DNA sequence: TTCCAGGGAAAGC
DNA sequence: GCTTTCCATGGA
């Protein structure tokens, strides 16, 4: 059974089509491979971690996705939850955007099938706390070193032989980490390492974890305040955690790439200035007027992916 | 060499 | 309050 057949079966189960080639993990595209035994698909994502889909009996799937391990979940339930299948991507893009920016829409149109994945909140927090002002290469190296040092070793038999992966570290593993050791994994950045340890302790104490569980009940601003109370988490990282880890599709993170397309595609003057908090908030409001409010982050991510791939000519790793 | 990468926070006006 | 500088490293 190959991936296409797997998808045609899931299509029957869900009435929805998921093109695995269009899935994004923390905004990064990646490829899936068929493994062994059959009905098993895995992929490297950020760091030395994997997503593994394994059919354990007809219609039921086992999912190993870094720290998120679910056994015996019906395929339909898994796909609905993990790939946001309750979302009709054709309905989330405002008509006025298609009309007012038809040239951009022509470019972005084919990116509608992009799917943002619902990821583990703790993993998203650590990953994006490693992502300040450096390139993806270094971010991946940091996360990779953290998983190898503090995660659990996993052996996987594949047609290419045995492969070794590491699960994402638990909050308690990082909460009890030694500062000097963790700093070796974070570009020798001791401030970043200390921030991650403090955040993990807050998560382990239940304080931050509870805020995550209740994140859908509060407004976005309250959620951002809770996240930003932790040193090392500012507005941008808080928005990334809300979007990727907590399913808040209204959260609209603005990074250097989003800033670029807000100017180049939409001519928003403020996008040429630096991202101070004031300007960050202003740009978000400006973007919401174009992209809508409820799904601003999800739509923004299609644009993000399109911008990097079509305009910046960046390759998926 | 210089600039730019998925920023945040402290320091300086 | 708002803006500039520092943190830290590797690749183009």
Short mmCIF file of N, CA, C and O in Angstrom, two decimals, chain A residues 22-23 36 66 69-70 81 87 89 94 113 117 133 157 163 172-173 210 244 268 277 290 297 300:
data_model
loop_
_atom_site.label_atom_id
_atom_site.label_comp_id
_atom_site.label_asym_id
_atom_site.label_seq_id
_atom_site.Cartn_x
_atom_site.Cartn_y
_atom_site.Cartn_z
N UNK A 22 1.39 18.85 1.38
CA UNK A 22 1.06 20.22 1.74
C UNK A 22 0.95 20.43 3.24
O UNK A 22 0.41 21.43 3.69
N UNK A 23 1.39 19.47 4.01
CA UNK A 23 1.30 19.64 5.46
C UNK A 23 2.48 20.47 5.95
O UNK A 23 3.59 20.36 5.46
N UNK A 36 8.20 0.55 6.64
CA UNK A 36 7.84 -0.85 6.78
C UNK A 36 7.57 -1.13 8.24
O UNK A 36 8.22 -0.56 9.11
N UNK A 66 6.53 13.06 18.05
CA UNK A 66 7.38 13.64 19.09
C UNK A 66 6.76 13.38 20.47
O UNK A 66 6.66 12.26 20.89
N UNK A 69 1.77 11.11 21.79
CA UNK A 69 1.69 9.70 21.46
C UNK A 69 0.28 9.18 21.71
O UNK A 69 -0.21 9.20 22.83
N UNK A 70 -0.37 8.78 20.65
CA UNK A 70 -1.75 8.33 20.76
C UNK A 70 -1.88 6.95 20.15
O UNK A 70 -1.45 6.71 19.04
N UNK A 81 -8.56 15.90 13.90
CA UNK A 81 -7.92 16.69 14.93
C UNK A 81 -6.57 17.24 14.48
O UNK A 81 -6.27 18.41 14.65
N UNK A 87 -12.02 22.33 9.25
CA UNK A 87 -11.88 23.63 8.61
C UNK A 87 -12.04 23.49 7.10
O UNK A 87 -11.37 22.68 6.48
N UNK A 89 -11.01 25.02 4.02
CA UNK A 89 -10.03 26.03 3.65
C UNK A 89 -10.52 26.95 2.54
O UNK A 89 -9.99 28.04 2.35
N UNK A 94 -11.27 35.63 2.81
CA UNK A 94 -12.31 36.63 2.53
C UNK A 94 -12.39 36.98 1.05
O UNK A 94 -11.36 37.05 0.37
N UNK A 113 -4.45 24.30 -0.34
CA UNK A 113 -4.45 22.95 0.23
C UNK A 113 -3.45 22.79 1.37
O UNK A 113 -3.39 21.75 2.00
N UNK A 117 -0.71 21.91 10.99
CA UNK A 117 -0.98 20.78 11.88
C UNK A 117 -1.14 21.23 13.33
O UNK A 117 -0.50 22.17 13.77
N UNK A 133 15.84 35.38 16.18
CA UNK A 133 16.85 36.08 15.41
C UNK A 133 17.93 35.22 14.81
O UNK A 133 19.05 35.68 14.60
N UNK A 157 12.30 0.39 12.69
CA UNK A 157 12.75 -0.43 11.56
C UNK A 157 12.15 0.13 10.27
O UNK A 157 10.94 0.31 10.17
N UNK A 163 16.46 2.95 12.20
CA UNK A 163 16.70 4.38 12.37
C UNK A 163 16.46 4.74 13.82
O UNK A 163 15.59 4.20 14.47
N UNK A 172 9.05 17.85 32.57
CA UNK A 172 9.86 17.62 33.77
C UNK A 172 11.32 17.39 33.43
O UNK A 172 12.21 17.77 34.20
N UNK A 173 11.59 16.78 32.27
CA UNK A 173 12.98 16.57 31.87
C UNK A 173 13.70 17.90 31.68
O UNK A 173 14.87 18.04 32.05
N UNK A 210 -2.32 24.36 32.59
CA UNK A 210 -3.73 24.64 32.78
C UNK A 210 -4.20 25.77 31.86
O UNK A 210 -5.29 25.73 31.28
N UNK A 244 -0.02 27.31 16.46
CA UNK A 244 0.40 25.94 16.16
C UNK A 244 0.09 24.96 17.29
O UNK A 244 -0.21 23.80 17.05
N UNK A 268 1.70 47.85 2.88
CA UNK A 268 1.51 48.45 4.21
C UNK A 268 2.82 49.13 4.63
O UNK A 268 3.81 48.45 4.89
N UNK A 277 6.76 46.64 19.67
CA UNK A 277 5.46 46.10 20.07
C UNK A 277 4.31 46.90 19.47
O UNK A 277 3.33 46.35 18.99
N UNK A 290 -7.46 42.83 5.95
CA UNK A 290 -7.33 42.22 4.62
C UNK A 290 -7.68 40.73 4.66
O UNK A 290 -8.38 40.22 3.78
N UNK A 297 -4.56 33.81 11.22
CA UNK A 297 -3.31 33.07 11.33
C UNK A 297 -3.19 31.96 10.30
O UNK A 297 -2.13 31.74 9.73
N UNK A 300 -2.77 33.59 6.97
CA UNK A 300 -1.44 34.17 6.97
C UNK A 300 -0.36 33.12 6.71
O UNK A 300 0.67 33.40 6.10
#
